[in-house]
């Protein structure tokens, strides 16, 4: 007598999956082999990304440490004040340096304990400064014969700087080029707020300038800036360039500006040039 054969189990599910399935008794369906391998690949990829970030940060730190140990790193505020001396035959630089250090305004600024004095361009190593517009290209006899001085209030609250502009940086004859004033305002207002931004550095997002009066060449110029608002990675600053104060007279305002600076997300990897 012939016996009836049982039907063979299906080799694949109705949705086309080749994963084995348990009887419909409530047992858990076994995961597909591909899912486990996908998770493993994700973890491996994440590991390499984190390793790369850590390695890059360590490499950047090592590079700057090496530069600094060889005298090529960025210098402190105090060190910057000792890194410039006019040459014995540079009469213009000698006169300008002596004049700035004898100004009543300078004496007043040096008496204020909340201000930190520096020469920002002299904080740069020579290799870096050589590629700086204001630290190298615009520096020298007839231009900016000595590096500007700056006094910055801690926390990036305010700044005062003094710069001598010679007679070879003109737009119209005898008048300082308006583009140079814009550059001074851009750098000065930025430097003012660095202390209020993450990692003490920011880039210009917006700069608005109003030119008030022609600026005579061969002048000592005072730049004053104040940080007016800070929100996370953003800082708003206002400032002006004016003449040296004269007893009994208000300074002449040559240009005024407002600006917005933003600390970039990669700021931690940038050198501090303030």
PDB file of C-alpha atoms in Angstrom:
ATOM      1  CA  UNK A   1       0.000   0.000   0.000  1.00  0.00           C
ATOM      2  CA  UNK A   2       1.407   3.330  -1.044  1.00  0.00           C
ATOM      3  CA  UNK A   3       2.054   5.949   1.664  1.00  0.00           C
ATOM      4  CA  UNK A   4       1.400   9.635   1.014  1.00  0.00           C
ATOM      5  CA  UNK A   5       4.642  11.688   1.031  1.00  0.00           C
ATOM      6  CA  UNK A   6       4.946  14.952   3.020  1.00  0.00           C
ATOM      7  CA  UNK A   7       5.461  18.169   1.073  1.00  0.00           C
ATOM      8  CA  UNK A   8       9.058  19.491   1.131  1.00  0.00           C
ATOM      9  CA  UNK A   9       9.602  22.898   2.910  1.00  0.00           C
ATOM     10  CA  UNK A  10       9.848  25.961   0.705  1.00  0.00           C
ATOM     11  CA  UNK A  11      13.420  26.949  -0.128  1.00  0.00           C
ATOM     12  CA  UNK A  12      12.729  30.688   0.089  1.00  0.00           C
ATOM     13  CA  UNK A  13      10.184  32.954   1.682  1.00  0.00           C
ATOM     14  CA  UNK A  14       7.504  34.695  -0.280  1.00  0.00           C
ATOM     15  CA  UNK A  15       9.459  37.997  -0.229  1.00  0.00           C
ATOM     16  CA  UNK A  16      12.461  36.397  -1.855  1.00  0.00           C
ATOM     17  CA  UNK A  17      14.709  36.287   1.246  1.00  0.00           C
ATOM     18  CA  UNK A  18      17.030  33.318   1.510  1.00  0.00           C
ATOM     19  CA  UNK A  19      17.247  33.579   5.323  1.00  0.00           C
ATOM     20  CA  UNK A  20      16.000  30.473   7.215  1.00  0.00           C
ATOM     21  CA  UNK A  21      12.706  30.926   9.046  1.00  0.00           C
ATOM     22  CA  UNK A  22      11.302  29.135  12.056  1.00  0.00           C
ATOM     23  CA  UNK A  23       7.841  27.524  12.135  1.00  0.00           C
ATOM     24  CA  UNK A  24       4.978  29.848  12.971  1.00  0.00           C
ATOM     25  CA  UNK A  25       5.156  29.010  16.655  1.00  0.00           C
ATOM     26  CA  UNK A  26       6.329  32.440  17.810  1.00  0.00           C
ATOM     27  CA  UNK A  27      10.052  31.689  17.461  1.00  0.00           C
ATOM     28  CA  UNK A  28      12.362  34.565  16.468  1.00  0.00           C
ATOM     29  CA  UNK A  29      13.325  34.734  12.829  1.00  0.00           C
ATOM     30  CA  UNK A  30      17.085  34.456  12.380  1.00  0.00           C
ATOM     31  CA  UNK A  31      18.784  37.696  11.170  1.00  0.00           C
ATOM     32  CA  UNK A  32      20.179  37.889   7.702  1.00  0.00           C
ATOM     33  CA  UNK A  33      23.956  37.439   7.511  1.00  0.00           C
ATOM     34  CA  UNK A  34      24.249  40.757   5.594  1.00  0.00           C
ATOM     35  CA  UNK A  35      22.860  42.822   8.493  1.00  0.00           C
ATOM     36  CA  UNK A  36      25.647  41.784  10.841  1.00  0.00           C
ATOM     37  CA  UNK A  37      28.309  42.502   8.248  1.00  0.00           C
ATOM     38  CA  UNK A  38      26.791  45.978   7.614  1.00  0.00           C
ATOM     39  CA  UNK A  39      26.995  46.855  11.319  1.00  0.00           C
ATOM     40  CA  UNK A  40      30.554  45.604  11.449  1.00  0.00           C
ATOM     41  CA  UNK A  41      31.515  47.725   8.439  1.00  0.00           C
ATOM     42  CA  UNK A  42      29.902  50.797  10.026  1.00  0.00           C
ATOM     43  CA  UNK A  43      31.821  50.325  13.284  1.00  0.00           C
ATOM     44  CA  UNK A  44      35.035  49.822  11.379  1.00  0.00           C
ATOM     45  CA  UNK A  45      34.451  52.963   9.303  1.00  0.00           C
ATOM     46  CA  UNK A  46      33.628  55.005  12.399  1.00  0.00           C
ATOM     47  CA  UNK A  47      36.815  53.794  14.057  1.00  0.00           C
ATOM     48  CA  UNK A  48      38.947  54.927  11.125  1.00  0.00           C
ATOM     49  CA  UNK A  49      37.231  58.341  11.020  1.00  0.00           C
ATOM     50  CA  UNK A  50      37.817  58.932  14.756  1.00  0.00           C
ATOM     51  CA  UNK A  51      41.368  57.668  14.452  1.00  0.00           C
ATOM     52  CA  UNK A  52      42.005  60.058  11.543  1.00  0.00           C
ATOM     53  CA  UNK A  53      40.664  63.046  13.485  1.00  0.00           C
ATOM     54  CA  UNK A  54      42.784  62.193  16.519  1.00  0.00           C
ATOM     55  CA  UNK A  55      45.865  61.639  14.366  1.00  0.00           C
ATOM     56  CA  UNK A  56      45.360  64.972  12.541  1.00  0.00           C
ATOM     57  CA  UNK A  57      44.979  66.889  15.803  1.00  0.00           C
ATOM     58  CA  UNK A  58      48.075  65.243  17.250  1.00  0.00           C
ATOM     59  CA  UNK A  59      49.999  66.001  14.069  1.00  0.00           C
ATOM     60  CA  UNK A  60      48.967  69.652  14.105  1.00  0.00           C
ATOM     61  CA  UNK A  61      49.982  70.010  17.743  1.00  0.00           C
ATOM     62  CA  UNK A  62      53.318  68.336  17.086  1.00  0.00           C
ATOM     63  CA  UNK A  63      53.972  70.629  14.119  1.00  0.00           C
ATOM     64  CA  UNK A  64      53.300  73.799  16.092  1.00  0.00           C
ATOM     65  CA  UNK A  65      55.312  72.507  19.056  1.00  0.00           C
ATOM     66  CA  UNK A  66      58.271  71.840  16.759  1.00  0.00           C
ATOM     67  CA  UNK A  67      58.013  75.287  15.162  1.00  0.00           C
ATOM     68  CA  UNK A  68      57.811  76.952  18.565  1.00  0.00           C
ATOM     69  CA  UNK A  69      60.791  75.041  19.959  1.00  0.00           C
ATOM     70  CA  UNK A  70      62.865  76.177  16.962  1.00  0.00           C
ATOM     71  CA  UNK A  71      61.913  79.821  17.366  1.00  0.00           C
ATOM     72  CA  UNK A  72      59.452  79.708  14.481  1.00  0.00           C
ATOM     73  CA  UNK A  73      56.205  79.480  16.442  1.00  0.00           C
ATOM     74  CA  UNK A  74      53.913  82.332  17.387  1.00  0.00           C
ATOM     75  CA  UNK A  75      55.192  84.583  20.157  1.00  0.00           C
ATOM     76  CA  UNK A  76      53.523  85.859  23.316  1.00  0.00           C
ATOM     77  CA  UNK A  77      52.349  89.434  23.857  1.00  0.00           C
ATOM     78  CA  UNK A  78      55.338  90.135  26.067  1.00  0.00           C
ATOM     79  CA  UNK A  79      57.779  88.598  23.590  1.00  0.00           C
ATOM     80  CA  UNK A  80      56.322  90.646  20.734  1.00  0.00           C
ATOM     81  CA  UNK A  81      57.334  93.880  22.479  1.00  0.00           C
ATOM     82  CA  UNK A  82      61.002  92.864  22.369  1.00  0.00           C
ATOM     83  CA  UNK A  83      61.244  91.594  18.811  1.00  0.00           C
ATOM     84  CA  UNK A  84      61.585  94.888  16.926  1.00  0.00           C
ATOM     85  CA  UNK A  85      64.370  97.430  17.068  1.00  0.00           C
ATOM     86  CA  UNK A  86      64.990 100.030  14.341  1.00  0.00           C
ATOM     87  CA  UNK A  87      68.271  99.679  12.530  1.00  0.00           C
ATOM     88  CA  UNK A  88      70.950 102.233  13.452  1.00  0.00           C
ATOM     89  CA  UNK A  89      70.703 103.896  10.034  1.00  0.00           C
ATOM     90  CA  UNK A  90      66.896 103.926   9.825  1.00  0.00           C
ATOM     91  CA  UNK A  91      66.228 107.486  10.951  1.00  0.00           C
ATOM     92  CA  UNK A  92      62.518 107.389  10.115  1.00  0.00           C
ATOM     93  CA  UNK A  93      61.866 104.262  12.181  1.00  0.00           C
ATOM     94  CA  UNK A  94      63.975 105.588  15.066  1.00  0.00           C
ATOM     95  CA  UNK A  95      62.020 108.859  15.132  1.00  0.00           C
ATOM     96  CA  UNK A  96      58.611 107.161  14.884  1.00  0.00           C
ATOM     97  CA  UNK A  97      59.462 104.639  17.601  1.00  0.00           C
ATOM     98  CA  UNK A  98      60.662 107.383  19.937  1.00  0.00           C
ATOM     99  CA  UNK A  99      57.614 109.551  19.238  1.00  0.00           C
ATOM    100  CA  UNK A 100      55.104 106.759  19.916  1.00  0.00           C
ATOM    101  CA  UNK A 101      56.749 105.823  23.197  1.00  0.00           C
ATOM    102  CA  UNK A 102      56.679 109.458  24.359  1.00  0.00           C
ATOM    103  CA  UNK A 103      52.994 110.058  23.646  1.00  0.00           C
ATOM    104  CA  UNK A 104      50.763 110.926  26.647  1.00  0.00           C
ATOM    105  CA  UNK A 105      48.151 108.538  25.228  1.00  0.00           C
ATOM    106  CA  UNK A 106      50.635 105.661  25.357  1.00  0.00           C
ATOM    107  CA  UNK A 107      51.543 106.470  28.951  1.00  0.00           C
ATOM    108  CA  UNK A 108      47.844 106.492  29.838  1.00  0.00           C
ATOM    109  CA  UNK A 109      47.211 103.143  28.145  1.00  0.00           C
ATOM    110  CA  UNK A 110      50.187 101.539  29.909  1.00  0.00           C
ATOM    111  CA  UNK A 111      48.750 102.569  33.284  1.00  0.00           C
ATOM    112  CA  UNK A 112      45.503 100.659  32.705  1.00  0.00           C
ATOM    113  CA  UNK A 113      45.823  97.192  34.282  1.00  0.00           C
ATOM    114  CA  UNK A 114      42.936  95.699  32.266  1.00  0.00           C
ATOM    115  CA  UNK A 115      44.812  96.257  28.983  1.00  0.00           C
ATOM    116  CA  UNK A 116      47.438  93.909  27.533  1.00  0.00           C
ATOM    117  CA  UNK A 117      50.066  95.579  25.352  1.00  0.00           C
ATOM    118  CA  UNK A 118      51.549  93.877  22.295  1.00  0.00           C
ATOM    119  CA  UNK A 119      52.819  94.379  18.769  1.00  0.00           C
ATOM    120  CA  UNK A 120      50.538  91.932  16.929  1.00  0.00           C
ATOM    121  CA  UNK A 121      52.645  91.611  13.786  1.00  0.00           C
ATOM    122  CA  UNK A 122      55.689  90.718  15.855  1.00  0.00           C
ATOM    123  CA  UNK A 123      53.850  87.745  17.345  1.00  0.00           C
ATOM    124  CA  UNK A 124      54.187  86.080  13.933  1.00  0.00           C
ATOM    125  CA  UNK A 125      57.293  84.043  13.084  1.00  0.00           C
ATOM    126  CA  UNK A 126      59.387  85.562  10.301  1.00  0.00           C
ATOM    127  CA  UNK A 127      58.289  82.918   7.771  1.00  0.00           C
ATOM    128  CA  UNK A 128      54.626  83.733   8.413  1.00  0.00           C
ATOM    129  CA  UNK A 129      55.051  87.510   8.612  1.00  0.00           C
ATOM    130  CA  UNK A 130      56.855  87.546   5.254  1.00  0.00           C
ATOM    131  CA  UNK A 131      53.534  86.611   3.623  1.00  0.00           C
ATOM    132  CA  UNK A 132      51.444  89.084   5.603  1.00  0.00           C
ATOM    133  CA  UNK A 133      50.036  92.137   3.827  1.00  0.00           C
ATOM    134  CA  UNK A 134      50.284  94.510   6.781  1.00  0.00           C
ATOM    135  CA  UNK A 135      53.169  92.705   8.477  1.00  0.00           C
ATOM    136  CA  UNK A 136      55.476  92.706   5.459  1.00  0.00           C
ATOM    137  CA  UNK A 137      54.200  94.071   2.142  1.00  0.00           C
ATOM    138  CA  UNK A 138      53.037  97.389   3.622  1.00  0.00           C
ATOM    139  CA  UNK A 139      55.877  97.612   6.158  1.00  0.00           C
ATOM    140  CA  UNK A 140      59.097  99.557   5.713  1.00  0.00           C
ATOM    141  CA  UNK A 141      60.416 103.059   5.006  1.00  0.00           C
ATOM    142  CA  UNK A 142      57.790 105.466   3.716  1.00  0.00           C
ATOM    143  CA  UNK A 143      55.034 102.984   4.497  1.00  0.00           C
ATOM    144  CA  UNK A 144      54.675 101.559   8.010  1.00  0.00           C
ATOM    145  CA  UNK A 145      58.246 101.975   9.280  1.00  0.00           C
ATOM    146  CA  UNK A 146      57.507 100.378  12.672  1.00  0.00           C
ATOM    147  CA  UNK A 147      55.019  97.660  13.651  1.00  0.00           C
ATOM    148  CA  UNK A 148      51.841  99.079  15.234  1.00  0.00           C
ATOM    149  CA  UNK A 149      51.285  98.893  18.977  1.00  0.00           C
ATOM    150  CA  UNK A 150      48.014  97.521  20.387  1.00  0.00           C
ATOM    151  CA  UNK A 151      46.358  97.482  23.805  1.00  0.00           C
ATOM    152  CA  UNK A 152      43.577  94.903  24.132  1.00  0.00           C
ATOM    153  CA  UNK A 153      41.167  94.577  27.021  1.00  0.00           C
ATOM    154  CA  UNK A 154      40.981  91.048  28.386  1.00  0.00           C
ATOM    155  CA  UNK A 155      38.039  89.022  27.163  1.00  0.00           C
ATOM    156  CA  UNK A 156      37.984  90.761  23.788  1.00  0.00           C
ATOM    157  CA  UNK A 157      36.071  93.788  25.083  1.00  0.00           C
ATOM    158  CA  UNK A 158      37.989  96.683  23.517  1.00  0.00           C
ATOM    159  CA  UNK A 159      41.161  97.657  21.678  1.00  0.00           C
ATOM    160  CA  UNK A 160      43.294 100.724  21.047  1.00  0.00           C
ATOM    161  CA  UNK A 161      46.132 100.675  18.536  1.00  0.00           C
ATOM    162  CA  UNK A 162      48.568 103.277  17.253  1.00  0.00           C
ATOM    163  CA  UNK A 163      50.054 103.167  13.759  1.00  0.00           C
ATOM    164  CA  UNK A 164      52.251 105.561  11.834  1.00  0.00           C
ATOM    165  CA  UNK A 165      51.465 105.741   8.111  1.00  0.00           C
ATOM    166  CA  UNK A 166      54.170 107.207   5.870  1.00  0.00           C
ATOM    167  CA  UNK A 167      53.844 109.117   2.626  1.00  0.00           C
ATOM    168  CA  UNK A 168      54.145 106.203   0.210  1.00  0.00           C
ATOM    169  CA  UNK A 169      50.752 104.606   0.900  1.00  0.00           C
ATOM    170  CA  UNK A 170      48.570 107.199  -0.800  1.00  0.00           C
ATOM    171  CA  UNK A 171      45.528 107.043  -3.027  1.00  0.00           C
ATOM    172  CA  UNK A 172      45.273 110.707  -3.930  1.00  0.00           C
ATOM    173  CA  UNK A 173      48.519 112.675  -3.456  1.00  0.00           C
ATOM    174  CA  UNK A 174      49.181 113.321   0.217  1.00  0.00           C
ATOM    175  CA  UNK A 175      46.177 111.259   1.392  1.00  0.00           C
ATOM    176  CA  UNK A 176      46.226 107.738   2.795  1.00  0.00           C
ATOM    177  CA  UNK A 177      44.604 105.198   0.462  1.00  0.00           C
ATOM    178  CA  UNK A 178      41.060 104.362   1.559  1.00  0.00           C
ATOM    179  CA  UNK A 179      41.751 100.666   0.985  1.00  0.00           C
ATOM    180  CA  UNK A 180      44.519 100.783   3.573  1.00  0.00           C
ATOM    181  CA  UNK A 181      42.143 102.308   6.108  1.00  0.00           C
ATOM    182  CA  UNK A 182      39.666  99.518   5.341  1.00  0.00           C
ATOM    183  CA  UNK A 183      42.391  96.919   5.909  1.00  0.00           C
ATOM    184  CA  UNK A 184      43.346  98.533   9.215  1.00  0.00           C
ATOM    185  CA  UNK A 185      39.721  98.533  10.364  1.00  0.00           C
ATOM    186  CA  UNK A 186      39.224  94.940   9.275  1.00  0.00           C
ATOM    187  CA  UNK A 187      42.263  93.715  11.191  1.00  0.00           C
ATOM    188  CA  UNK A 188      41.784  96.017  14.181  1.00  0.00           C
ATOM    189  CA  UNK A 189      38.123  95.217  14.790  1.00  0.00           C
ATOM    190  CA  UNK A 190      38.808  91.502  14.346  1.00  0.00           C
ATOM    191  CA  UNK A 191      41.718  91.589  16.773  1.00  0.00           C
ATOM    192  CA  UNK A 192      39.490  93.382  19.287  1.00  0.00           C
ATOM    193  CA  UNK A 193      36.953  90.546  19.544  1.00  0.00           C
ATOM    194  CA  UNK A 194      39.251  87.526  19.247  1.00  0.00           C
ATOM    195  CA  UNK A 195      39.320  87.102  23.013  1.00  0.00           C
ATOM    196  CA  UNK A 196      35.526  86.789  23.074  1.00  0.00           C
ATOM    197  CA  UNK A 197      35.382  84.055  20.394  1.00  0.00           C
ATOM    198  CA  UNK A 198      35.978  80.304  20.649  1.00  0.00           C
ATOM    199  CA  UNK A 199      39.678  79.508  20.119  1.00  0.00           C
ATOM    200  CA  UNK A 200      40.457  83.264  20.028  1.00  0.00           C
ATOM    201  CA  UNK A 201      40.148  83.676  16.281  1.00  0.00           C
ATOM    202  CA  UNK A 202      37.521  84.668  13.722  1.00  0.00           C
ATOM    203  CA  UNK A 203      37.032  85.572  10.080  1.00  0.00           C
ATOM    204  CA  UNK A 204      35.262  88.585   8.617  1.00  0.00           C
ATOM    205  CA  UNK A 205      31.635  87.979   7.653  1.00  0.00           C
ATOM    206  CA  UNK A 206      30.645  91.614   7.163  1.00  0.00           C
ATOM    207  CA  UNK A 207      32.417  95.000   7.209  1.00  0.00           C
ATOM    208  CA  UNK A 208      30.716  98.378   6.732  1.00  0.00           C
ATOM    209  CA  UNK A 209      32.825 101.546   6.518  1.00  0.00           C
ATOM    210  CA  UNK A 210      31.912 105.220   6.485  1.00  0.00           C
ATOM    211  CA  UNK A 211      34.730 107.551   5.443  1.00  0.00           C
ATOM    212  CA  UNK A 212      34.356 110.838   7.303  1.00  0.00           C
ATOM    213  CA  UNK A 213      37.365 112.957   6.333  1.00  0.00           C
ATOM    214  CA  UNK A 214      40.465 112.606   4.122  1.00  0.00           C
ATOM    215  CA  UNK A 215      43.354 111.088   6.069  1.00  0.00           C
ATOM    216  CA  UNK A 216      46.699 112.919   5.656  1.00  0.00           C
ATOM    217  CA  UNK A 217      49.740 110.748   4.932  1.00  0.00           C
ATOM    218  CA  UNK A 218      52.660 110.974   7.327  1.00  0.00           C
ATOM    219  CA  UNK A 219      50.286 110.734  10.309  1.00  0.00           C
ATOM    220  CA  UNK A 220      49.982 108.877  13.581  1.00  0.00           C
ATOM    221  CA  UNK A 221      46.605 107.147  13.529  1.00  0.00           C
ATOM    222  CA  UNK A 222      44.653 105.822  16.511  1.00  0.00           C
ATOM    223  CA  UNK A 223      42.258 102.920  15.982  1.00  0.00           C
ATOM    224  CA  UNK A 224      39.655 102.340  18.690  1.00  0.00           C
ATOM    225  CA  UNK A 225      37.342  99.319  18.702  1.00  0.00           C
ATOM    226  CA  UNK A 226      34.696  97.878  21.012  1.00  0.00           C
ATOM    227  CA  UNK A 227      32.933  94.514  20.961  1.00  0.00           C
ATOM    228  CA  UNK A 228      29.218  95.252  21.212  1.00  0.00           C
ATOM    229  CA  UNK A 229      27.657  91.776  21.096  1.00  0.00           C
ATOM    230  CA  UNK A 230      28.700  88.123  21.252  1.00  0.00           C
ATOM    231  CA  UNK A 231      26.539  85.103  20.400  1.00  0.00           C
ATOM    232  CA  UNK A 232      28.305  81.759  20.328  1.00  0.00           C
ATOM    233  CA  UNK A 233      30.740  81.837  17.401  1.00  0.00           C
ATOM    234  CA  UNK A 234      29.680  85.348  16.308  1.00  0.00           C
ATOM    235  CA  UNK A 235      30.893  88.757  17.507  1.00  0.00           C
ATOM    236  CA  UNK A 236      29.806  92.251  16.466  1.00  0.00           C
ATOM    237  CA  UNK A 237      32.323  95.085  16.735  1.00  0.00           C
ATOM    238  CA  UNK A 238      32.347  98.829  16.087  1.00  0.00           C
ATOM    239  CA  UNK A 239      35.358 101.073  15.723  1.00  0.00           C
ATOM    240  CA  UNK A 240      36.974 104.116  14.186  1.00  0.00           C
ATOM    241  CA  UNK A 241      40.270 105.574  13.019  1.00  0.00           C
ATOM    242  CA  UNK A 242      41.075 109.036  14.346  1.00  0.00           C
ATOM    243  CA  UNK A 243      43.932 111.459  14.813  1.00  0.00           C
ATOM    244  CA  UNK A 244      46.053 111.644  17.936  1.00  0.00           C
ATOM    245  CA  UNK A 245      44.293 113.578  20.698  1.00  0.00           C
ATOM    246  CA  UNK A 246      45.491 117.135  21.115  1.00  0.00           C
ATOM    247  CA  UNK A 247      45.028 118.987  24.384  1.00  0.00           C
ATOM    248  CA  UNK A 248      41.796 120.934  24.317  1.00  0.00           C
ATOM    249  CA  UNK A 249      40.648 119.507  20.978  1.00  0.00           C
ATOM    250  CA  UNK A 250      38.585 116.480  20.018  1.00  0.00           C
ATOM    251  CA  UNK A 251      40.352 113.980  17.715  1.00  0.00           C
ATOM    252  CA  UNK A 252      39.467 114.111  14.017  1.00  0.00           C
ATOM    253  CA  UNK A 253      37.528 110.988  13.003  1.00  0.00           C
ATOM    254  CA  UNK A 254      38.680 109.806   9.576  1.00  0.00           C
ATOM    255  CA  UNK A 255      36.647 106.599   9.208  1.00  0.00           C
ATOM    256  CA  UNK A 256      34.121 104.549  11.178  1.00  0.00           C
ATOM    257  CA  UNK A 257      33.135 100.910  10.790  1.00  0.00           C
ATOM    258  CA  UNK A 258      30.944  98.122  12.079  1.00  0.00           C
ATOM    259  CA  UNK A 259      31.704  94.455  11.488  1.00  0.00           C
ATOM    260  CA  UNK A 260      30.624  90.889  12.149  1.00  0.00           C
ATOM    261  CA  UNK A 261      33.217  88.183  12.782  1.00  0.00           C
ATOM    262  CA  UNK A 262      32.631  84.437  12.971  1.00  0.00           C
ATOM    263  CA  UNK A 263      34.849  81.817  14.561  1.00  0.00           C
ATOM    264  CA  UNK A 264      35.017  78.972  11.994  1.00  0.00           C
ATOM    265  CA  UNK A 265      34.260  75.422  13.039  1.00  0.00           C
ATOM    266  CA  UNK A 266      37.845  74.422  12.220  1.00  0.00           C
ATOM    267  CA  UNK A 267      39.282  77.279  14.320  1.00  0.00           C
ATOM    268  CA  UNK A 268      40.946  74.894  16.760  1.00  0.00           C
ATOM    269  CA  UNK A 269      43.403  73.928  14.009  1.00  0.00           C
ATOM    270  CA  UNK A 270      44.376  77.537  13.161  1.00  0.00           C
ATOM    271  CA  UNK A 271      47.348  79.420  14.636  1.00  0.00           C
ATOM    272  CA  UNK A 272      46.565  82.252  17.055  1.00  0.00           C
ATOM    273  CA  UNK A 273      47.710  85.469  15.360  1.00  0.00           C
ATOM    274  CA  UNK A 274      45.941  88.039  17.501  1.00  0.00           C
TER     275      UNK A 274
END
